[in-house]
Tab-separated table of C-alpha atoms in Angstrom:
chain	number	residue	atom	x	y	z
A	1	MET	CA	6.101	-31.787	-36.502
A	2	THR	CA	2.592	-30.310	-35.995
A	3	ALA	CA	0.175	-30.247	-33.078
A	4	LEU	CA	-2.217	-33.300	-32.435
A	5	ASP	CA	-5.131	-33.568	-34.923
A	6	LEU	CA	-8.484	-32.276	-33.228
A	7	SER	CA	-9.791	-35.966	-33.832
A	8	SER	CA	-7.175	-37.481	-31.694
A	9	PRO	CA	-8.552	-38.235	-28.377
A	10	VAL	CA	-6.534	-36.815	-25.201
A	11	ALA	CA	-6.724	-38.335	-21.744
A	12	VAL	CA	-5.866	-36.968	-18.234
A	13	VAL	CA	-5.136	-38.981	-15.528
A	14	GLY	CA	-5.447	-37.443	-12.098
A	15	THR	CA	-8.502	-35.127	-11.577
A	16	GLY	CA	-7.566	-32.742	-8.789
A	17	THR	CA	-7.384	-29.108	-9.651
A	18	MET	CA	-4.728	-29.313	-11.981
A	19	GLY	CA	-5.778	-32.232	-13.862
A	20	GLN	CA	-9.549	-30.615	-14.242
A	21	GLY	CA	-7.935	-27.486	-15.430
A	22	ILE	CA	-5.585	-29.228	-18.289
A	23	ALA	CA	-8.628	-31.223	-19.388
A	24	GLN	CA	-10.683	-28.221	-19.640
A	25	VAL	CA	-8.133	-26.435	-21.724
A	26	ALA	CA	-7.746	-29.531	-24.237
A	27	LEU	CA	-11.655	-29.933	-24.310
A	28	VAL	CA	-12.185	-26.022	-25.114
A	29	ALA	CA	-9.519	-26.637	-27.700
A	30	GLY	CA	-11.539	-29.095	-29.687
A	31	HIS	CA	-10.105	-32.532	-28.371
A	32	SER	CA	-12.373	-35.591	-27.267
A	33	VAL	CA	-11.089	-35.828	-23.551
A	34	ARG	CA	-11.059	-38.779	-21.028
A	35	LEU	CA	-10.767	-38.583	-17.636
A	36	TYR	CA	-9.079	-41.049	-15.291
A	37	ASP	CA	-8.568	-41.405	-11.404
A	38	ALA	CA	-7.618	-44.491	-9.239
A	39	VAL	CA	-10.051	-43.376	-6.955
A	40	PRO	CA	-13.544	-44.923	-8.069
A	41	GLY	CA	-16.135	-42.314	-8.926
A	42	ARG	CA	-13.501	-39.469	-8.886
A	43	ALA	CA	-13.164	-38.975	-12.545
A	44	ARG	CA	-17.116	-38.836	-13.051
A	45	GLU	CA	-17.129	-35.957	-10.341
A	46	ALA	CA	-14.434	-34.396	-11.859
A	47	ALA	CA	-16.449	-34.328	-15.270
A	48	ASP	CA	-19.464	-32.795	-13.483
A	49	ALA	CA	-16.952	-29.885	-12.158
A	50	ILE	CA	-15.858	-29.213	-15.660
A	51	GLY	CA	-19.358	-29.282	-16.858
A	52	GLY	CA	-20.165	-26.633	-14.118
A	53	ARG	CA	-17.215	-24.294	-15.219
A	54	LEU	CA	-18.371	-24.889	-18.623
A	55	ASP	CA	-21.767	-23.079	-17.888
A	56	ARG	CA	-20.080	-20.178	-16.056
A	57	LEU	CA	-18.052	-19.438	-19.255
A	58	VAL	CA	-21.647	-19.298	-21.188
A	59	ALA	CA	-23.014	-17.007	-18.349
A	60	LYS	CA	-19.926	-15.072	-18.594
A	61	ASN	CA	-20.157	-14.803	-22.439
A	62	ARG	CA	-16.964	-16.555	-23.162
A	63	LEU	CA	-18.278	-19.500	-24.521
A	64	THR	CA	-21.458	-20.362	-26.726
A	65	ALA	CA	-24.116	-22.539	-25.171
A	66	ASP	CA	-23.382	-24.627	-28.754
A	67	ASP	CA	-20.007	-24.882	-28.007
A	68	ARG	CA	-20.552	-26.066	-24.386
A	69	ASP	CA	-22.712	-28.638	-25.420
A	70	GLU	CA	-20.192	-29.901	-27.799
A	71	ALA	CA	-17.499	-29.867	-25.331
A	72	ARG	CA	-19.642	-31.789	-22.833
A	73	ALA	CA	-20.141	-34.447	-25.494
A	74	ARG	CA	-16.528	-34.642	-25.883
A	75	LEU	CA	-15.776	-35.379	-22.383
A	76	ALA	CA	-16.027	-38.931	-20.793
A	77	SER	CA	-14.664	-40.560	-17.518
A	78	ALA	CA	-12.970	-43.804	-18.047
A	79	GLU	CA	-13.480	-46.629	-15.507
A	80	HIS	CA	-10.211	-48.507	-16.168
A	81	LEU	CA	-6.622	-47.288	-17.251
A	82	THR	CA	-7.130	-49.556	-20.359
A	83	ASP	CA	-9.834	-47.344	-21.769
A	84	LEU	CA	-7.374	-44.864	-22.762
A	85	ALA	CA	-5.872	-47.392	-25.441
A	86	ASP	CA	-6.270	-45.268	-28.387
A	87	CYS	CA	-5.572	-41.857	-26.923
A	88	ALA	CA	-2.841	-39.739	-28.789
A	89	LEU	CA	-1.876	-37.794	-25.761
A	90	VAL	CA	-2.161	-38.791	-22.017
A	91	VAL	CA	-1.318	-35.946	-19.473
A	92	GLU	CA	-0.461	-37.259	-16.043
A	93	ALA	CA	-1.470	-34.863	-13.053
A	94	VAL	CA	-1.280	-37.045	-10.066
A	95	LEU	CA	0.683	-36.774	-6.806
A	96	GLU	CA	4.062	-35.484	-6.699
A	97	GLN	CA	5.810	-38.997	-5.795
A	98	LEU	CA	8.328	-40.139	-8.063
A	99	ASP	CA	7.319	-44.074	-7.509
A	100	ALA	CA	3.686	-43.283	-8.374
A	101	LYS	CA	4.437	-41.315	-11.570
A	102	GLN	CA	7.096	-43.930	-12.991
A	103	GLU	CA	4.333	-46.950	-12.144
A	104	LEU	CA	1.755	-44.916	-13.871
A	105	PHE	CA	3.838	-44.493	-17.054
A	106	ARG	CA	5.167	-47.770	-16.985
A	107	ALA	CA	1.309	-48.984	-16.629
A	108	LEU	CA	0.510	-46.690	-19.977
A	109	GLU	CA	3.283	-47.832	-21.812
A	110	ASP	CA	1.867	-51.418	-22.012
A	111	ILE	CA	-1.613	-49.970	-22.835
A	112	VAL	CA	-1.387	-47.040	-25.498
A	113	GLY	CA	-0.054	-47.202	-29.144
A	114	GLU	CA	3.698	-46.547	-29.988
A	115	ASP	CA	3.152	-43.262	-31.147
A	116	CYS	CA	1.142	-41.847	-28.085
A	117	LEU	CA	2.753	-38.903	-26.570
A	118	LEU	CA	3.311	-39.081	-22.713
A	119	ALA	CA	3.586	-35.862	-20.727
A	120	THR	CA	3.993	-35.299	-17.172
A	121	ASN	CA	2.586	-32.008	-15.255
A	122	THR	CA	5.134	-32.091	-12.519
A	123	SER	CA	6.534	-29.135	-11.300
A	124	SER	CA	9.199	-30.277	-8.732
A	125	LEU	CA	10.454	-33.579	-10.173
A	126	SER	CA	12.939	-34.803	-12.890
A	127	VAL	CA	11.107	-35.405	-16.145
A	128	THR	CA	14.271	-37.607	-16.997
A	129	ALA	CA	13.693	-39.593	-13.495
A	130	ILE	CA	10.194	-39.978	-14.413
A	131	GLY	CA	11.053	-41.549	-17.681
A	132	GLY	CA	14.048	-43.598	-16.622
A	133	ALA	CA	11.208	-46.334	-16.002
A	134	LEU	CA	10.157	-46.707	-19.649
A	135	ARG	CA	11.194	-48.706	-22.180
A	136	ASN	CA	11.156	-45.812	-24.554
A	137	PRO	CA	11.517	-42.480	-22.377
A	138	GLY	CA	12.148	-40.691	-25.774
A	139	ARG	CA	8.477	-40.026	-25.945
A	140	LEU	CA	8.047	-38.504	-22.208
A	141	VAL	CA	7.840	-34.939	-22.040
A	142	GLY	CA	7.284	-32.473	-19.320
A	143	LEU	CA	4.357	-30.242	-19.790
A	144	HIS	CA	4.191	-27.909	-16.747
A	145	PHE	CA	1.007	-25.832	-16.664
A	146	PHE	CA	0.239	-23.115	-14.256
A	147	ASN	CA	-2.838	-23.018	-11.605
A	148	PRO	CA	-5.265	-22.075	-12.890
A	149	ALA	CA	-4.460	-24.191	-16.181
A	150	PRO	CA	-7.566	-22.508	-18.215
A	151	LEU	CA	-6.445	-18.929	-17.269
A	152	LEU	CA	-2.605	-18.791	-16.999
A	153	PRO	CA	-1.343	-18.833	-20.612
A	154	LEU	CA	2.318	-20.448	-19.680
A	155	VAL	CA	3.379	-23.679	-20.525
A	156	GLU	CA	6.711	-25.094	-19.600
A	157	VAL	CA	7.864	-27.656	-22.061
A	158	VAL	CA	10.243	-29.855	-20.628
A	159	SER	CA	12.558	-32.015	-21.895
A	160	GLY	CA	14.160	-34.928	-20.277
A	161	PHE	CA	17.601	-36.144	-20.899
A	162	ALA	CA	16.334	-38.794	-23.071
A	163	THR	CA	13.309	-36.892	-24.728
A	164	ASP	CA	13.120	-37.219	-28.441
A	165	VAL	CA	13.416	-33.735	-30.232
A	166	THR	CA	10.073	-35.017	-32.100
A	167	SER	CA	8.171	-35.412	-28.943
A	168	ALA	CA	9.133	-32.251	-27.590
A	169	THR	CA	8.285	-30.312	-30.683
A	170	ARG	CA	4.657	-31.982	-30.998
A	171	ALA	CA	4.383	-31.159	-27.262
A	172	TYR	CA	5.284	-27.530	-28.027
A	173	GLU	CA	3.313	-27.014	-31.058
A	174	MET	CA	0.048	-28.858	-29.182
A	175	ALA	CA	0.487	-26.326	-26.582
A	176	ARG	CA	0.434	-23.604	-28.884
A	177	ALA	CA	-2.548	-24.787	-30.769
A	178	TRP	CA	-4.642	-24.884	-27.380
A	179	GLY	CA	-4.012	-21.009	-27.063
A	180	LYS	CA	-1.111	-21.538	-24.521
A	181	THR	CA	2.267	-19.705	-24.746
A	182	PRO	CA	4.692	-22.448	-24.794
A	183	VAL	CA	8.475	-21.956	-23.470
A	184	ALA	CA	10.943	-24.621	-23.908
A	185	CYS	CA	13.521	-25.629	-21.300
A	186	ALA	CA	15.777	-28.706	-20.314
A	187	ASP	CA	15.307	-30.819	-17.320
A	188	THR	CA	16.922	-29.070	-14.570
A	189	PRO	CA	15.530	-28.273	-11.111
A	190	GLY	CA	12.719	-25.861	-10.861
A	191	PHE	CA	12.727	-25.808	-14.743
A	192	ILE	CA	12.689	-22.018	-15.651
A	193	VAL	CA	10.225	-20.338	-13.216
A	194	ASN	CA	10.410	-22.108	-10.028
A	195	ARG	CA	14.459	-21.917	-10.713
A	196	ILE	CA	14.677	-18.268	-11.391
A	197	ALA	CA	11.677	-17.201	-8.928
A	198	ARG	CA	13.591	-18.230	-5.805
A	199	PRO	CA	15.466	-14.913	-4.997
A	200	PHE	CA	11.864	-12.952	-5.062
A	201	TYR	CA	10.695	-14.759	-1.929
A	202	ALA	CA	14.455	-15.634	-0.711
A	203	GLU	CA	15.479	-12.100	-0.308
A	204	ALA	CA	12.564	-10.821	1.474
A	205	PHE	CA	12.781	-13.279	3.900
A	206	ALA	CA	16.652	-12.658	4.419
A	207	VAL	CA	15.701	-9.085	4.726
A	208	TYR	CA	13.021	-9.816	7.343
A	209	GLU	CA	15.261	-12.258	9.392
A	210	ALA	CA	18.181	-9.367	9.222
A	211	GLN	CA	15.280	-7.421	10.971
A	212	GLY	CA	15.770	-5.229	8.068
A	213	ALA	CA	11.717	-4.377	7.826
A	214	ASP	CA	8.588	-6.147	8.770
A	215	PRO	CA	6.649	-8.168	6.151
A	216	ALA	CA	4.141	-5.458	5.152
A	217	THR	CA	7.011	-2.770	4.616
A	218	ILE	CA	8.816	-5.333	2.388
A	219	ASP	CA	5.839	-6.129	0.405
A	220	ALA	CA	5.052	-2.605	-0.352
A	221	VAL	CA	8.217	-1.587	-1.288
A	222	LEU	CA	8.364	-4.739	-3.779
A	223	ARG	CA	4.916	-3.706	-5.112
A	224	GLU	CA	5.325	0.186	-5.380
A	225	SER	CA	8.912	0.641	-5.966
A	226	GLY	CA	9.693	-2.559	-7.962
A	227	GLY	CA	6.678	-2.878	-9.790
A	228	PHE	CA	5.950	-6.534	-8.714
A	229	ARG	CA	2.120	-7.628	-8.724
A	230	MET	CA	2.513	-9.011	-4.941
A	231	GLY	CA	4.799	-8.754	-2.273
A	232	ALA	CA	6.735	-11.909	-1.301
A	233	PHE	CA	5.055	-12.575	2.073
A	234	GLU	CA	1.379	-11.982	0.706
A	235	LEU	CA	2.335	-14.346	-2.454
A	236	THR	CA	3.687	-16.876	-0.323
A	237	ASP	CA	0.541	-16.688	1.976
A	238	LEU	CA	-1.613	-16.939	-1.006
A	239	ILE	CA	0.174	-19.997	-2.589
A	240	GLY	CA	0.545	-21.770	0.873
A	241	GLN	CA	3.489	-21.675	2.653
A	242	ASP	CA	4.124	-25.260	3.076
A	243	VAL	CA	3.717	-25.545	-0.900
A	244	ASN	CA	6.008	-22.871	-1.554
A	245	GLU	CA	8.713	-24.065	0.958
A	246	SER	CA	8.453	-27.432	-0.524
A	247	VAL	CA	9.411	-26.054	-3.631
A	248	THR	CA	12.260	-24.182	-2.484
A	249	HIS	CA	13.432	-27.295	-0.379
A	250	SER	CA	12.994	-29.561	-3.672
A	251	VAL	CA	15.164	-27.019	-5.847
A	252	TRP	CA	17.681	-26.634	-2.998
A	253	LYS	CA	18.116	-30.182	-2.734
A	254	SER	CA	18.166	-31.090	-6.375
A	255	PHE	CA	21.281	-28.836	-6.694
A	256	PHE	CA	22.997	-30.830	-3.948
A	257	GLN	CA	22.026	-27.914	-1.409
A	258	ASP	CA	23.662	-25.123	-3.246
A	259	VAL	CA	23.364	-22.214	-1.208
A	260	ARG	CA	22.019	-19.716	-3.507
A	261	PHE	CA	18.536	-21.931	-3.018
A	262	THR	CA	18.973	-22.109	0.881
A	263	PRO	CA	15.392	-22.198	2.393
A	264	SER	CA	14.150	-19.706	4.898
A	265	LEU	CA	14.317	-20.802	8.603
A	266	ALA	CA	11.653	-18.284	9.235
A	267	GLN	CA	9.513	-19.709	6.620
A	268	ARG	CA	10.104	-23.090	8.132
A	269	ARG	CA	9.107	-22.210	11.661
A	270	LEU	CA	6.042	-20.493	10.021
A	271	VAL	CA	5.124	-23.729	8.467
A	272	GLU	CA	6.040	-25.798	11.604
A	273	SER	CA	3.503	-23.801	13.552
A	274	GLY	CA	0.627	-24.661	11.089
A	275	ARG	CA	0.565	-20.723	9.954
A	276	LEU	CA	0.347	-21.930	6.376
A	277	GLY	CA	-1.221	-18.735	4.869
A	278	ARG	CA	-4.721	-17.896	3.680
A	279	LYS	CA	-5.937	-21.579	3.631
A	280	SER	CA	-5.328	-21.718	7.414
A	281	GLY	CA	-6.426	-18.028	8.389
A	282	GLN	CA	-2.667	-17.439	9.459
A	283	GLY	CA	0.521	-16.785	7.544
A	284	TRP	CA	2.361	-13.915	7.628
A	285	TYR	CA	-0.718	-12.063	7.734
A	286	ASP	CA	-3.874	-12.986	9.608
A	287	TYR	CA	-6.856	-13.510	7.620
A	288	ASP	CA	-10.764	-13.626	8.467
A	289	GLU	CA	-13.216	-16.115	7.710
A	290	THR	CA	-13.642	-14.663	4.055
A	291	GLY	CA	-9.893	-14.816	3.224
A	292	THR	CA	-9.659	-11.176	3.673
A	293	VAL	CA	-6.106	-10.104	4.609
A	294	GLU	CA	-5.653	-8.054	8.038
A	295	ARG	CA	-2.304	-6.936	8.143
A	296	ASP	CA	-0.153	-3.903	9.505
A	297	GLU	CA	0.281	-0.863	7.524
A	298	PRO	CA	3.929	-0.538	6.145
A	299	HIS	CA	6.237	1.918	7.788
A	300	THR	CA	5.812	5.348	6.174
A	301	ALA	CA	8.090	8.055	7.479
A	302	GLU	CA	6.637	11.401	8.850
A	303	ARG	CA	6.616	14.289	6.759
A	304	ALA	CA	10.048	16.135	6.513
A	305	GLN	CA	10.990	19.136	4.866
A	306	ALA	CA	12.506	19.036	1.246
A	307	PRO	CA	16.071	20.162	0.888
A	308	ALA	CA	16.863	23.739	-0.513
A	309	TYR	CA	18.742	21.906	-3.428
A	310	VAL	CA	20.696	18.767	-4.088
A	311	THR	CA	23.943	18.448	-5.940
A	312	VAL	CA	24.598	15.644	-8.425
A	313	GLU	CA	27.817	14.129	-8.649
A	314	GLY	CA	28.694	11.581	-11.260
A	315	ASP	CA	25.987	9.530	-13.125
A	316	LEU	CA	23.208	8.082	-11.258
A	317	GLY	CA	22.880	5.218	-13.647
A	318	PRO	CA	19.560	3.365	-13.360
A	319	ALA	CA	18.447	6.273	-11.063
A	320	SER	CA	19.179	9.056	-13.571
A	321	GLU	CA	15.676	9.617	-14.226
A	322	LEU	CA	15.589	11.369	-10.713
A	323	ILE	CA	17.451	14.635	-11.798
A	324	ALA	CA	14.589	15.408	-14.067
A	325	LEU	CA	11.774	14.684	-11.096
A	326	ILE	CA	13.807	16.836	-8.504
A	327	ARG	CA	13.756	19.858	-10.827
A	328	GLU	CA	9.913	19.503	-11.718
A	329	ALA	CA	9.415	19.453	-8.083
A	330	GLY	CA	11.130	22.710	-7.808
A	331	ILE	CA	14.472	21.887	-5.960
A	332	PRO	CA	17.445	23.392	-7.728
A	333	VAL	CA	19.835	20.848	-8.880
A	334	ARG	CA	23.508	21.701	-9.022
A	335	GLU	CA	25.906	19.537	-10.893
A	336	GLU	CA	29.342	18.532	-10.755
A	337	GLU	CA	31.433	15.754	-12.876
A	338	GLU	CA	33.373	13.386	-10.623
A	339	ASP	CA	34.579	10.404	-11.947
A	340	HIS	CA	34.613	8.745	-8.541
A	341	GLY	CA	31.138	9.837	-7.450
A	342	THR	CA	27.451	8.447	-8.273
A	343	ARG	CA	25.489	10.231	-5.686
A	344	LEU	CA	23.436	13.134	-4.565
A	345	VAL	CA	25.069	15.629	-1.950
A	346	LEU	CA	22.301	16.990	0.473
A	347	PRO	CA	22.765	20.561	1.879
A	348	SER	CA	23.453	19.211	5.141
A	349	GLY	CA	26.587	17.411	3.374
A	350	GLY	CA	25.181	13.976	3.687
A	351	GLN	CA	25.039	12.000	0.605
A	352	LEU	CA	22.242	9.810	-1.202
A	353	ALA	CA	23.563	6.822	-3.050
A	354	LEU	CA	21.693	4.111	-5.031
A	355	ALA	CA	21.642	0.380	-3.294
A	356	ASP	CA	25.018	-0.938	-4.661
A	357	GLY	CA	25.414	-3.735	-2.199
A	358	GLN	CA	27.212	-1.722	0.392
A	359	THR	CA	26.013	-0.677	3.695
A	360	SER	CA	25.474	2.929	5.122
A	361	VAL	CA	27.927	1.853	8.330
A	362	GLU	CA	30.825	2.070	6.246
A	363	PHE	CA	30.837	5.834	5.292
A	364	ARG	CA	30.616	8.914	7.160
A	365	ASP	CA	27.349	9.776	6.335
A	366	VAL	CA	25.357	7.935	3.609
A	367	VAL	CA	21.789	7.121	2.966
A	368	TYR	CA	21.261	4.698	0.602
A	369	PHE	CA	17.942	4.556	-1.570
A	370	ASP	CA	16.339	1.401	-3.083
A	371	LEU	CA	15.862	0.429	-6.734
A	372	ALA	CA	12.566	1.429	-8.527
A	373	ILE	CA	11.433	-0.121	-12.116
A	374	ASP	CA	10.463	3.718	-12.824
A	375	TYR	CA	11.186	6.286	-10.422
A	376	ARG	CA	8.392	8.423	-12.130
A	377	ARG	CA	5.551	6.001	-11.372
A	378	ALA	CA	6.992	4.640	-8.087
A	379	THR	CA	4.985	5.556	-5.081
A	380	ARG	CA	7.094	4.344	-2.531
A	381	ILE	CA	10.801	4.574	-2.010
A	382	ALA	CA	12.931	2.641	0.747
A	383	LEU	CA	15.792	4.407	2.231
A	384	SER	CA	18.359	2.918	4.278
A	385	ALA	CA	20.768	4.450	7.182
A	386	SER	CA	22.954	3.037	10.165
A	387	GLN	CA	23.061	4.331	13.383
A	388	ASP	CA	25.863	6.722	12.791
A	389	THR	CA	23.901	8.541	10.002
A	390	ALA	CA	23.072	12.053	10.991
A	391	GLN	CA	19.396	12.651	11.742
A	392	GLN	CA	19.580	16.050	9.264
A	393	THR	CA	20.927	13.886	6.404
A	394	LEU	CA	18.082	10.995	7.121
A	395	ALA	CA	15.594	13.794	6.987
A	396	GLU	CA	16.682	15.589	3.993
A	397	ALA	CA	16.674	12.478	2.082
A	398	ILE	CA	12.780	11.713	3.424
A	399	GLY	CA	11.871	15.387	2.216
A	400	LEU	CA	13.626	15.117	-1.059
A	401	PHE	CA	11.607	11.775	-1.881
A	402	GLN	CA	8.310	12.848	-0.459
A	403	ALA	CA	8.669	16.293	-2.634
A	404	LEU	CA	8.516	13.923	-5.362
A	405	GLY	CA	5.346	12.473	-4.255
A	406	LYS	CA	6.389	9.172	-2.911
A	407	ASP	CA	5.773	7.632	0.480
A	408	VAL	CA	9.107	6.658	2.297
A	409	SER	CA	9.853	3.615	4.111
A	410	VAL	CA	13.264	3.619	6.213
A	411	ILE	CA	14.426	0.313	6.873
A	412	GLY	CA	17.636	-1.179	8.387
A	413	ASP	CA	21.046	-0.843	6.638
A	414	VAL	CA	20.792	-4.007	4.857
A	415	PRO	CA	23.372	-4.574	1.811
A	416	GLY	CA	21.285	-4.299	-1.397
A	417	MET	CA	18.257	-3.273	0.059
A	418	ILE	CA	14.790	-4.705	-0.796
A	419	VAL	CA	14.119	-4.508	-4.771
A	420	ALA	CA	18.142	-4.171	-5.943
A	421	ARG	CA	19.141	-7.404	-4.317
A	422	THR	CA	16.166	-9.142	-5.408
A	423	VAL	CA	16.465	-7.995	-9.042
A	424	ALA	CA	20.199	-8.437	-9.098
A	425	ARG	CA	19.957	-12.198	-7.943
A	426	ILE	CA	17.007	-12.952	-10.435
A	427	VAL	CA	19.060	-11.499	-13.452
A	428	ASP	CA	22.145	-13.863	-12.106
A	429	LEU	CA	20.259	-16.651	-11.992
A	430	ALA	CA	18.761	-15.992	-15.297
A	431	HIS	CA	22.231	-15.492	-16.891
A	432	ASP	CA	23.519	-18.791	-15.396
A	433	ALA	CA	20.333	-20.696	-16.683
A	434	VAL	CA	21.214	-19.486	-20.311
A	435	ALA	CA	25.004	-20.472	-20.059
A	436	LYS	CA	23.791	-23.915	-19.224
A	437	GLY	CA	21.457	-24.275	-21.580
A	438	VAL	CA	18.162	-24.247	-19.498
A	439	ALA	CA	16.431	-21.999	-21.892
A	440	THR	CA	16.663	-19.001	-24.092
A	441	GLU	CA	16.730	-15.469	-22.944
A	442	GLU	CA	13.607	-14.882	-24.816
A	443	ASP	CA	11.781	-18.031	-23.449
A	444	ILE	CA	13.237	-17.053	-19.876
A	445	ASP	CA	11.648	-13.569	-20.192
A	446	THR	CA	8.608	-14.668	-21.189
A	447	ALA	CA	8.001	-17.332	-18.865
A	448	MET	CA	8.823	-15.046	-15.859
A	449	GLN	CA	6.623	-12.325	-17.337
A	450	LEU	CA	3.568	-14.662	-17.690
A	451	GLY	CA	4.201	-17.326	-14.973
A	452	VAL	CA	4.712	-15.089	-12.136
A	453	ASN	CA	3.655	-11.576	-13.455
A	454	TYR	CA	6.982	-9.874	-13.088
A	455	PRO	CA	6.958	-6.578	-14.458
A	456	LEU	CA	9.965	-7.108	-16.738
A	457	GLY	CA	11.543	-10.107	-17.750
A	458	PRO	CA	15.397	-10.844	-16.114
A	459	PHE	CA	16.985	-9.877	-19.613
A	460	GLU	CA	14.512	-6.595	-19.738
A	461	TRP	CA	15.822	-5.809	-16.273
A	462	SER	CA	19.466	-6.519	-17.242
A	463	ARG	CA	19.172	-4.406	-20.481
A	464	LYS	CA	17.313	-1.734	-18.307
A	465	LEU	CA	20.015	-1.245	-15.716
A	466	GLY	CA	23.220	-1.689	-17.591
A	467	ARG	CA	25.479	-4.801	-18.319
A	468	ASN	CA	27.507	-4.419	-15.222
A	469	TRP	CA	24.726	-3.408	-12.750
A	470	ALA	CA	23.932	-6.668	-11.439
A	471	TYR	CA	27.236	-7.991	-11.219
A	472	ALA	CA	28.671	-5.098	-9.474
A	473	LEU	CA	25.873	-5.414	-6.919
A	474	LEU	CA	26.453	-8.960	-6.130
A	475	ASP	CA	30.279	-8.731	-6.060
A	476	ASP	CA	29.703	-6.021	-3.195
A	477	LEU	CA	27.248	-8.003	-1.475
A	478	HIS	CA	29.688	-11.203	-1.709
A	479	LEU	CA	32.175	-9.405	0.077
A	480	ARG	CA	29.989	-8.666	2.811
A	481	ASP	CA	28.535	-11.983	2.860
A	482	PRO	CA	31.067	-14.507	1.643
A	483	SER	CA	28.835	-17.467	2.354
A	484	GLY	CA	28.487	-17.751	-1.599
A	485	ARG	CA	24.992	-16.911	-1.834
A	486	TYR	CA	25.631	-13.800	-3.612
A	487	ALA	CA	28.733	-14.789	-5.398
A	488	PRO	CA	27.884	-13.654	-9.128
A	489	SER	CA	27.750	-16.426	-11.737
A	490	LEU	CA	30.262	-17.049	-14.216
A	491	ALA	CA	27.768	-16.174	-16.638
A	492	LEU	CA	27.264	-12.910	-15.266
A	493	TYR	CA	30.809	-12.231	-15.010
A	494	ARG	CA	31.559	-12.805	-18.622
A	495	HIS	CA	28.737	-10.982	-19.586
A	496	ALA	CA	29.805	-7.920	-17.452
A	497	TYR	CA	33.376	-8.226	-18.251
A	498	ALA	CA	32.675	-8.718	-22.189
A	499	SER	CA	30.861	-5.331	-22.152
A	500	ASP	CA	33.707	-3.480	-20.355
A	501	LYS	CA	36.190	-4.893	-22.784
A	502	ARG	CA	34.028	-3.761	-25.708
A	503	GLU	CA	33.279	-0.461	-24.327
A	504	GLY	CA	37.160	-0.170	-23.510
A	505	SER	CA	38.526	-0.982	-26.919
A	506	SER	CA	36.132	1.395	-28.375
A	507	SER	CA	37.161	4.582	-26.309
């Protein structure tokens, strides 16, 4: 089954921002496009707006004037739903209300031909439930574009429980023909991106609620150590706190209030107070009239003296590249073989250890440091210590990372810190999704990198950090927070245990 022929007209129902974006994508790909909106006159306004965007593409040399003129000639507004009768594809982008979508598709089923593909752009509702109102639910598929649709390449092609394989294949090939990068997924809450991205927000909010660090510091660590394009607080301000919380609540409710997806009380209070982010002028941060953020600087430690030397005990695992960086900074490194140790020992006798889901207060004199996507390129490192940690140990730890050219943020004694717990939970949800048939590893990595600009896909993280890393960290976190939020999934357990068995049998 191939993509739709370019001679086949495409309809978009619902002409808000997303509907206009989808229509523009189909139009530029070469289709004739008809716009319909239940509000009189709105489809015509949308067509004019799309024409204006085509003009801007010409001004930026991204479209020729002739191609623009031809595209405009293919774009029309429809006065009645019946005007869509000969369309080969109808994409719905109306309000996120199940009854409204079902009513629309029931009406369309009586108008369009039997071979017309029906698609919903829902981001939070069940494709199966929407299709349940149809006589032939097999021809309904989810086509989840990301905003702005003309710019973002990802499209989640969602198969409902009753969606025919041929319908899903047609939709997938059509999205690819339109210049998009499609990924196939099953109809589960949040699909791929909105399901697996929940910990990115949730863990940042949890650290804040535990008074581990302020929003500016958490965001800085996520960006400068974790390699994420934006921090969780600034990103939710951009998305809109109400929108982000609504998606989180929808996923949580759809998973029967699974504790892994529990919404944030702090974000709820933000929404209740009307602090919705950039669009309201206040969110986690304040914004001026132009939308420019006005935020506090992240906590950055004062200068401290680097230690005279460090001793490496055991294998630092994901942080092994630190040893070369320390040597390059001119700090002598002593190495000792220790079966039980994976740490740096400072001259004071205190220890530095990579975040592992435990807390500093449990040990005599330990400072934890957070995970970095690349310790050489990272510009900031977070450290955590307890009230019992010796000040000399903390000072030496700060001085060590400053000698490596890093800004240092000292946060509270939060198990798993910031980047480490976030990445571990993302990896866990990704393994769980594959085990439950939501999508393939490749499609999940593609979706998370293209849909939310993650520096690595979850399975790339998993391979980089080691097969047992995420499981071990979450298992330790679960011991300290037995609510179930951090309990490793069975899929992650199998992944880690199978690796251990293979390695054990070969030794």
